[in-house]
Amino acid sequence: MGEDGVGAQYPWHWAADVVLRDGATMHIRPIRPDDADALQRMHLAQSPESVYFRFFAPVPRLGEKDLYRFTHVDHHDRVALVMVDGAEIRAVGRFDVVAPGEAEVAFNVVDTERGRGLGSVLLEHLAAAARELGVTRFVADVLPANARMVRVFVDAGYEVSQHLDDGVLSISFSIEETERSWQVMAERERHTEALSMGGLLQAASVVVLGLGAQGEEGQVLAGRVAQSLAAGSFAGPVHVVGTAAGGPTAEPGRPRARTQVHRAIGEVPGPVDLAVVAGPPQDVVGSVPALRDLGVRAMVVLSHGFGESGPAGMARQRELLRRTRAAGIRVVGPASFGVVGHGPAGRYNATLWLEDDVSTAGTASTASDGATGLGLFAQSLAAGLALRSAAARRGLPVATAVSAGNRVDVSGNDTMQFWSQHPATAVGAVVLESMGNPRKFSRIARRLSASTPLVAVVSGQTGQATPPGHAVRTSREPQRVLTEMLRQAGVVRARTVREMLDVAALMLTQPLPAGPRTAVVSSSAALAGLVSDVLRAEGLEVAGEPVTLPPLAGAAQYEEALARLTDRDDFDAVIVAHAAPLATTDREVAAVIARAAAQDPRTWVVSLYGLHGLSEALTAEGRRVPAMGTVEDAVTALAGVVQHARWRTGAADPLVAPPGIDPAGARRVLAGPLGEVAPHERRRLDPATTQALLARYGIEILPAVPVRDADEAVAAADTTGWPVALKVSDAVLRHRMDLGGVRLDVADSDALREAMTQMRARAERVLGHPVTFEVQAMAPPGVACVVRGSEDDLYGPVVAFGLGGDATELLGDVSYRIPPLTARDVSEMVRSVRAAPRLLGHRGLPPVDVAALEDVLARVSMLTDDLPEVAEVLLNPVIVGEEGVQIASAVVTVAHPLRQDAGRRALPEPPAEPGDDAGDARRAEVG
């Protein structure tokens, strides 16, 4: 046991940094014996009323026995969590197991911290720890006057029962996660994380700190940001420290009157919201205390030399995060390109991009005060530069931008949470090189996409490899899981930044199309034919015959043709492809197209020589029509927008909730076997336990009788009922009829004995060892399918579906989804595999009972979502007949859970030192 009294059984994975209701951060962890003095100080600072509510009696001071009992817990039957701010305890939550599956819970929050949401955070973390230990219900005795305590339980989304007995209110509620409790947690998380981004994207004042020698990275990068801020419209104070005004900041944007230059950070008058820092890594880390004293709420680190530079740099990166967390400062970077935000004093550009560097065909590439625009998110400095420059070339207004760099703290998830409460960010454009918590990303993106469209470019190695400087997990699943996750969340996935910004421009300026029917207008018959072909290839429909004009058609002819077109009601979108035989930009034609689009409620997109992105030439009555570089770009962008519009029609669908689900009972089934599993070990459940577990989710398996010889096989068949299936038990052959591992429709004892003799000889020759068998009742004929649920290190629960057979595996004809699922998710899973026609009536065969198959998929999705202890559940084969399904085999593997998104709010944890088991546990739990 260490000096602080923490032993090997201390549950490090329960520790986390959390965001409070006001956007500030605090640390939560299990209590330790050395917390006694801090606990006493907390108690002495409480009001008499608060002490009475907690102990039901006046307790001026905690006695030594009480202090010992409160701080010495076993982290199993007695659990206590504390929320700490430095050395001081601000809140305590604890539970004591009083009966199997039931624990008494209590809270105590410092009077000065009330109203910041400490109680609700404690409840989430206590409930998560309790579920891990097999507790399913909390009880509490509360004085009727203690309304705050009761409200914490009710507001968490639990169904609370209460009754008054002898002047005390007895409260009881199940802590099983429900859709409502998840919604409550997610809404609180969204609110607090968005608030915590306020210092970054809604700052009222900025300090730019250049560290290191003149001419080196710190000075150059800080000086460039000072230029960017001075060149913009931000009217708040900008303090420049350590970068000479006559040096890198002098040209091209000389500091304005609101910019104040200081020789040292101590000269800066506080408070300041946002700090932009660059310099040698040790100096950047060393600047945190001074920034804390200034009241800085967010810090952007531009410079390099951290995690991307090797183990020593990763250690500096860990130290940076630890210091900023302790100071309550959110961090962007290191290796960030900067941020764009909009605070009380206006819009500020705290990036390395001077926004007047590129002319944009007469259109400003910044969102003016109060105007809507794009939200940009990228990670590396290079990606940030590519994204910002491409947006500028298209004249796309930028409302907010974050370049997360090594993504040590602030991530795409945080940025999307902010966008969800920022009306000026109308469309999100995201470039991802890694994902720290994809399940949380999916949850946030799904909610955001319902109101704010999202478009993403994802690196081909995202999820499969760790980029330099990033501390993230990797996945064992194929990259298609990521593709399906994005589609499921309503995110349009683009292949390139160019394609992403084309889609974003269309979403930013045009209404979403009501359907896929697309009218084609062109001054070239050949070009109209090409557009029609590309539309069909993208899954869109060509509405009627293309409208073809003469090659030299002018404004008058276009005006007449478009007037006739807009009178039609057989299309949802329009693509105008204007050819330019003389290689000149016809602005009169552009003006006619813009006026027609402004008067039509449908979606318009243009390919017109000389125009790209947004321009005044294609603007009328306040509405802009985006111009694409090629007709292929126009069609691809339209296809992405149609895909998103179609997804929105089911965005509010409820989650699947089949009857007969008992997660608490399932945990009781798993408690014994899981207790015998060592950390980092996976173990397969025996058939009886497997059947008992699946039964808690309404999944029934055809019983199979293990047998060793022919006599046992015949006896089993007599009991089961003839005909039967005979299977080799070994995992390699148990489903392989083609390799002699299965014999079906065995009708009598002689045939069974002969089949066993032949199968044994072949199996032992193939496998090289003796085998056993199973006898099973025959299922009705049907289509064999495979359903798998697994717990992935990166994604968490993943559900997969495909038809049975080698062809499915070899061709990768498998669909994936990340729970929780809606009915539409489940339906699309079944219908998205290429072999789906076999289920729906192929070549005149009758369709099978797809509804029964979807019910099995829904139940497996709930099981994998509820039980992170289930490392894998494999149902193979699931035989889908004309009426109902029969599951012939099931295998369940369990392990200790390492899920990142576990029903409690937590910020990403600092990466652990190599070989630091406690740190590995902390990182594994909170991501």
PDB file of N, CA, C and O in Angstrom, residues 547-582:
ATOM      1  N   VAL A 547     -33.583  19.695 -70.099  1.00  0.00           N
ATOM      2  CA  VAL A 547     -33.880  20.935 -70.819  1.00  0.00           C
ATOM      3  C   VAL A 547     -32.588  21.375 -71.505  1.00  0.00           C
ATOM      4  O   VAL A 547     -31.619  21.744 -70.833  1.00  0.00           O
ATOM      5  N   THR A 548     -32.568  21.303 -72.837  1.00  0.00           N
ATOM      6  CA  THR A 548     -31.346  21.609 -73.581  1.00  0.00           C
ATOM      7  C   THR A 548     -31.525  22.899 -74.361  1.00  0.00           C
ATOM      8  O   THR A 548     -32.489  23.053 -75.116  1.00  0.00           O
ATOM      9  N   LEU A 549     -30.589  23.824 -74.197  1.00  0.00           N
ATOM     10  CA  LEU A 549     -30.594  25.104 -74.895  1.00  0.00           C
ATOM     11  C   LEU A 549     -29.496  25.110 -75.956  1.00  0.00           C
ATOM     12  O   LEU A 549     -28.581  24.281 -75.924  1.00  0.00           O
ATOM     13  N   PRO A 550     -29.540  26.066 -76.892  1.00  0.00           N
ATOM     14  CA  PRO A 550     -28.478  26.173 -77.897  1.00  0.00           C
ATOM     15  C   PRO A 550     -27.131  26.472 -77.243  1.00  0.00           C
ATOM     16  O   PRO A 550     -27.066  27.089 -76.169  1.00  0.00           O
ATOM     17  N   PRO A 551     -26.018  26.082 -77.892  1.00  0.00           N
ATOM     18  CA  PRO A 551     -24.685  26.305 -77.304  1.00  0.00           C
ATOM     19  C   PRO A 551     -24.401  27.758 -76.958  1.00  0.00           C
ATOM     20  O   PRO A 551     -23.708  28.031 -75.980  1.00  0.00           O
ATOM     21  N   LEU A 552     -24.916  28.708 -77.739  1.00  0.00           N
ATOM     22  CA  LEU A 552     -24.656  30.124 -77.473  1.00  0.00           C
ATOM     23  C   LEU A 552     -25.853  30.803 -76.797  1.00  0.00           C
ATOM     24  O   LEU A 552     -26.032  32.017 -76.913  1.00  0.00           O
ATOM     25  N   ALA A 553     -26.645  30.013 -76.077  1.00  0.00           N
ATOM     26  CA  ALA A 553     -27.827  30.574 -75.417  1.00  0.00           C
ATOM     27  C   ALA A 553     -27.419  31.684 -74.462  1.00  0.00           C
ATOM     28  O   ALA A 553     -26.440  31.581 -73.723  1.00  0.00           O
ATOM     29  N   GLY A 554     -28.209  32.768 -74.481  1.00  0.00           N
ATOM     30  CA  GLY A 554     -27.933  33.902 -73.624  1.00  0.00           C
ATOM     31  C   GLY A 554     -28.946  34.024 -72.508  1.00  0.00           C
ATOM     32  O   GLY A 554     -29.766  33.127 -72.259  1.00  0.00           O
ATOM     33  N   ALA A 555     -28.912  35.167 -71.848  1.00  0.00           N
ATOM     34  CA  ALA A 555     -29.744  35.376 -70.674  1.00  0.00           C
ATOM     35  C   ALA A 555     -31.223  35.263 -70.982  1.00  0.00           C
ATOM     36  O   ALA A 555     -31.996  34.666 -70.217  1.00  0.00           O
ATOM     37  N   ALA A 556     -31.660  35.811 -72.120  1.00  0.00           N
ATOM     38  CA  ALA A 556     -33.085  35.782 -72.452  1.00  0.00           C
ATOM     39  C   ALA A 556     -33.579  34.360 -72.650  1.00  0.00           C
ATOM     40  O   ALA A 556     -34.678  33.982 -72.174  1.00  0.00           O
ATOM     41  N   GLN A 557     -32.804  33.544 -73.349  1.00  0.00           N
ATOM     42  CA  GLN A 557     -33.221  32.159 -73.572  1.00  0.00           C
ATOM     43  C   GLN A 557     -33.240  31.371 -72.269  1.00  0.00           C
ATOM     44  O   GLN A 557     -34.138  30.551 -72.028  1.00  0.00           O
ATOM     45  N   TYR A 558     -32.264  31.602 -71.406  1.00  0.00           N
ATOM     46  CA  TYR A 558     -32.262  30.928 -70.111  1.00  0.00           C
ATOM     47  C   TYR A 558     -33.468  31.364 -69.269  1.00  0.00           C
ATOM     48  O   TYR A 558     -34.111  30.547 -68.595  1.00  0.00           O
ATOM     49  N   GLU A 559     -33.782  32.635 -69.318  1.00  0.00           N
ATOM     50  CA  GLU A 559     -34.902  33.139 -68.519  1.00  0.00           C
ATOM     51  C   GLU A 559     -36.203  32.461 -68.928  1.00  0.00           C
ATOM     52  O   GLU A 559     -37.010  32.053 -68.086  1.00  0.00           O
ATOM     53  N   GLU A 560     -36.397  32.320 -70.235  1.00  0.00           N
ATOM     54  CA  GLU A 560     -37.615  31.688 -70.739  1.00  0.00           C
ATOM     55  C   GLU A 560     -37.651  30.210 -70.361  1.00  0.00           C
ATOM     56  O   GLU A 560     -38.680  29.689 -69.895  1.00  0.00           O
ATOM     57  N   ALA A 561     -36.516  29.504 -70.536  1.00  0.00           N
ATOM     58  CA  ALA A 561     -36.475  28.068 -70.236  1.00  0.00           C
ATOM     59  C   ALA A 561     -36.675  27.812 -68.745  1.00  0.00           C
ATOM     60  O   ALA A 561     -37.397  26.882 -68.341  1.00  0.00           O
ATOM     61  N   LEU A 562     -36.068  28.634 -67.911  1.00  0.00           N
ATOM     62  CA  LEU A 562     -36.192  28.416 -66.467  1.00  0.00           C
ATOM     63  C   LEU A 562     -37.579  28.775 -65.955  1.00  0.00           C
ATOM     64  O   LEU A 562     -38.065  28.185 -64.981  1.00  0.00           O
ATOM     65  N   ALA A 563     -38.229  29.728 -66.593  1.00  0.00           N
ATOM     66  CA  ALA A 563     -39.603  30.048 -66.213  1.00  0.00           C
ATOM     67  C   ALA A 563     -40.518  28.850 -66.477  1.00  0.00           C
ATOM     68  O   ALA A 563     -41.404  28.533 -65.662  1.00  0.00           O
ATOM     69  N   ARG A 564     -40.334  28.202 -67.619  1.00  0.00           N
ATOM     70  CA  ARG A 564     -41.151  26.999 -67.906  1.00  0.00           C
ATOM     71  C   ARG A 564     -40.811  25.877 -66.922  1.00  0.00           C
ATOM     72  O   ARG A 564     -41.692  25.141 -66.467  1.00  0.00           O
ATOM     73  N   LEU A 565     -39.529  25.757 -66.610  1.00  0.00           N
ATOM     74  CA  LEU A 565     -39.103  24.683 -65.713  1.00  0.00           C
ATOM     75  C   LEU A 565     -39.727  24.839 -64.330  1.00  0.00           C
ATOM     76  O   LEU A 565     -40.236  23.869 -63.748  1.00  0.00           O
ATOM     77  N   THR A 566     -39.701  26.044 -63.783  1.00  0.00           N
ATOM     78  CA  THR A 566     -40.182  26.231 -62.407  1.00  0.00           C
ATOM     79  C   THR A 566     -41.687  26.065 -62.282  1.00  0.00           C
ATOM     80  O   THR A 566     -42.211  25.968 -61.167  1.00  0.00           O
ATOM     81  N   ASP A 567     -42.398  26.038 -63.400  1.00  0.00           N
ATOM     82  CA  ASP A 567     -43.831  25.753 -63.354  1.00  0.00           C
ATOM     83  C   ASP A 567     -44.111  24.265 -63.161  1.00  0.00           C
ATOM     84  O   ASP A 567     -45.240  23.884 -62.847  1.00  0.00           O
ATOM     85  N   ARG A 568     -43.098  23.439 -63.377  1.00  0.00           N
ATOM     86  CA  ARG A 568     -43.287  21.983 -63.244  1.00  0.00           C
ATOM     87  C   ARG A 568     -43.248  21.568 -61.776  1.00  0.00           C
ATOM     88  O   ARG A 568     -42.663  22.252 -60.922  1.00  0.00           O
ATOM     89  N   ASP A 569     -43.851  20.425 -61.471  1.00  0.00           N
ATOM     90  CA  ASP A 569     -43.840  19.915 -60.094  1.00  0.00           C
ATOM     91  C   ASP A 569     -43.309  18.486 -60.016  1.00  0.00           C
ATOM     92  O   ASP A 569     -43.581  17.760 -59.059  1.00  0.00           O
ATOM     93  N   ASP A 570     -42.519  18.073 -61.038  1.00  0.00           N
ATOM     94  CA  ASP A 570     -42.038  16.696 -61.082  1.00  0.00           C
ATOM     95  C   ASP A 570     -40.577  16.573 -60.660  1.00  0.00           C
ATOM     96  O   ASP A 570     -39.922  15.569 -60.958  1.00  0.00           O
ATOM     97  N   PHE A 571     -40.023  17.576 -59.997  1.00  0.00           N
ATOM     98  CA  PHE A 571     -38.623  17.480 -59.587  1.00  0.00           C
ATOM     99  C   PHE A 571     -38.446  18.103 -58.202  1.00  0.00           C
ATOM    100  O   PHE A 571     -39.272  18.910 -57.745  1.00  0.00           O
ATOM    101  N   ASP A 572     -37.326  17.701 -57.540  1.00  0.00           N
ATOM    102  CA  ASP A 572     -37.000  18.186 -56.203  1.00  0.00           C
ATOM    103  C   ASP A 572     -35.755  19.057 -56.196  1.00  0.00           C
ATOM    104  O   ASP A 572     -35.513  19.778 -55.221  1.00  0.00           O
ATOM    105  N   ALA A 573     -34.950  18.955 -57.239  1.00  0.00           N
ATOM    106  CA  ALA A 573     -33.707  19.721 -57.317  1.00  0.00           C
ATOM    107  C   ALA A 573     -33.400  20.006 -58.777  1.00  0.00           C
ATOM    108  O   ALA A 573     -33.931  19.348 -59.685  1.00  0.00           O
ATOM    109  N   VAL A 574     -32.530  21.008 -58.997  1.00  0.00           N
ATOM    110  CA  VAL A 574     -32.157  21.425 -60.345  1.00  0.00           C
ATOM    111  C   VAL A 574     -30.640  21.492 -60.436  1.00  0.00           C
ATOM    112  O   VAL A 574     -29.977  22.045 -59.542  1.00  0.00           O
ATOM    113  N   ILE A 575     -30.094  20.939 -61.516  1.00  0.00           N
ATOM    114  CA  ILE A 575     -28.683  21.148 -61.849  1.00  0.00           C
ATOM    115  C   ILE A 575     -28.625  21.893 -63.170  1.00  0.00           C
ATOM    116  O   ILE A 575     -29.161  21.421 -64.187  1.00  0.00           O
ATOM    117  N   VAL A 576     -28.009  23.071 -63.151  1.00  0.00           N
ATOM    118  CA  VAL A 576     -27.814  23.850 -64.365  1.00  0.00           C
ATOM    119  C   VAL A 576     -26.349  23.732 -64.767  1.00  0.00           C
ATOM    120  O   VAL A 576     -25.460  24.133 -64.003  1.00  0.00           O
ATOM    121  N   ALA A 577     -26.092  23.145 -65.930  1.00  0.00           N
ATOM    122  CA  ALA A 577     -24.721  22.958 -66.430  1.00  0.00           C
ATOM    123  C   ALA A 577     -24.565  23.812 -67.675  1.00  0.00           C
ATOM    124  O   ALA A 577     -24.997  23.436 -68.769  1.00  0.00           O
ATOM    125  N   HIS A 578     -23.975  24.984 -67.506  1.00  0.00           N
ATOM    126  CA  HIS A 578     -23.821  25.930 -68.621  1.00  0.00           C
ATOM    127  C   HIS A 578     -22.452  25.755 -69.260  1.00  0.00           C
ATOM    128  O   HIS A 578     -21.413  25.982 -68.624  1.00  0.00           O
ATOM    129  N   ALA A 579     -22.442  25.338 -70.532  1.00  0.00           N
ATOM    130  CA  ALA A 579     -21.195  25.233 -71.278  1.00  0.00           C
ATOM    131  C   ALA A 579     -20.803  26.614 -71.794  1.00  0.00           C
ATOM    132  O   ALA A 579     -21.664  27.467 -72.036  1.00  0.00           O
ATOM    133  N   ALA A 580     -19.510  26.822 -71.954  1.00  0.00           N
ATOM    134  CA  ALA A 580     -19.009  28.132 -72.401  1.00  0.00           C
ATOM    135  C   ALA A 580     -18.120  27.927 -73.621  1.00  0.00           C
ATOM    136  O   ALA A 580     -16.902  27.792 -73.486  1.00  0.00           O
ATOM    137  N   PRO A 581     -18.699  27.924 -74.837  1.00  0.00           N
ATOM    138  CA  PRO A 581     -17.889  27.671 -76.043  1.00  0.00           C
ATOM    139  C   PRO A 581     -16.757  28.668 -76.208  1.00  0.00           C
ATOM    140  O   PRO A 581     -15.696  28.329 -76.742  1.00  0.00           O
ATOM    141  N   LEU A 582     -16.950  29.883 -75.743  1.00  0.00           N
ATOM    142  CA  LEU A 582     -15.931  30.915 -75.914  1.00  0.00           C
ATOM    143  C   LEU A 582     -15.030  31.066 -74.688  1.00  0.00           C
ATOM    144  O   LEU A 582     -14.210  31.986 -74.623  1.00  0.00           O
TER     145      LEU A 582
END
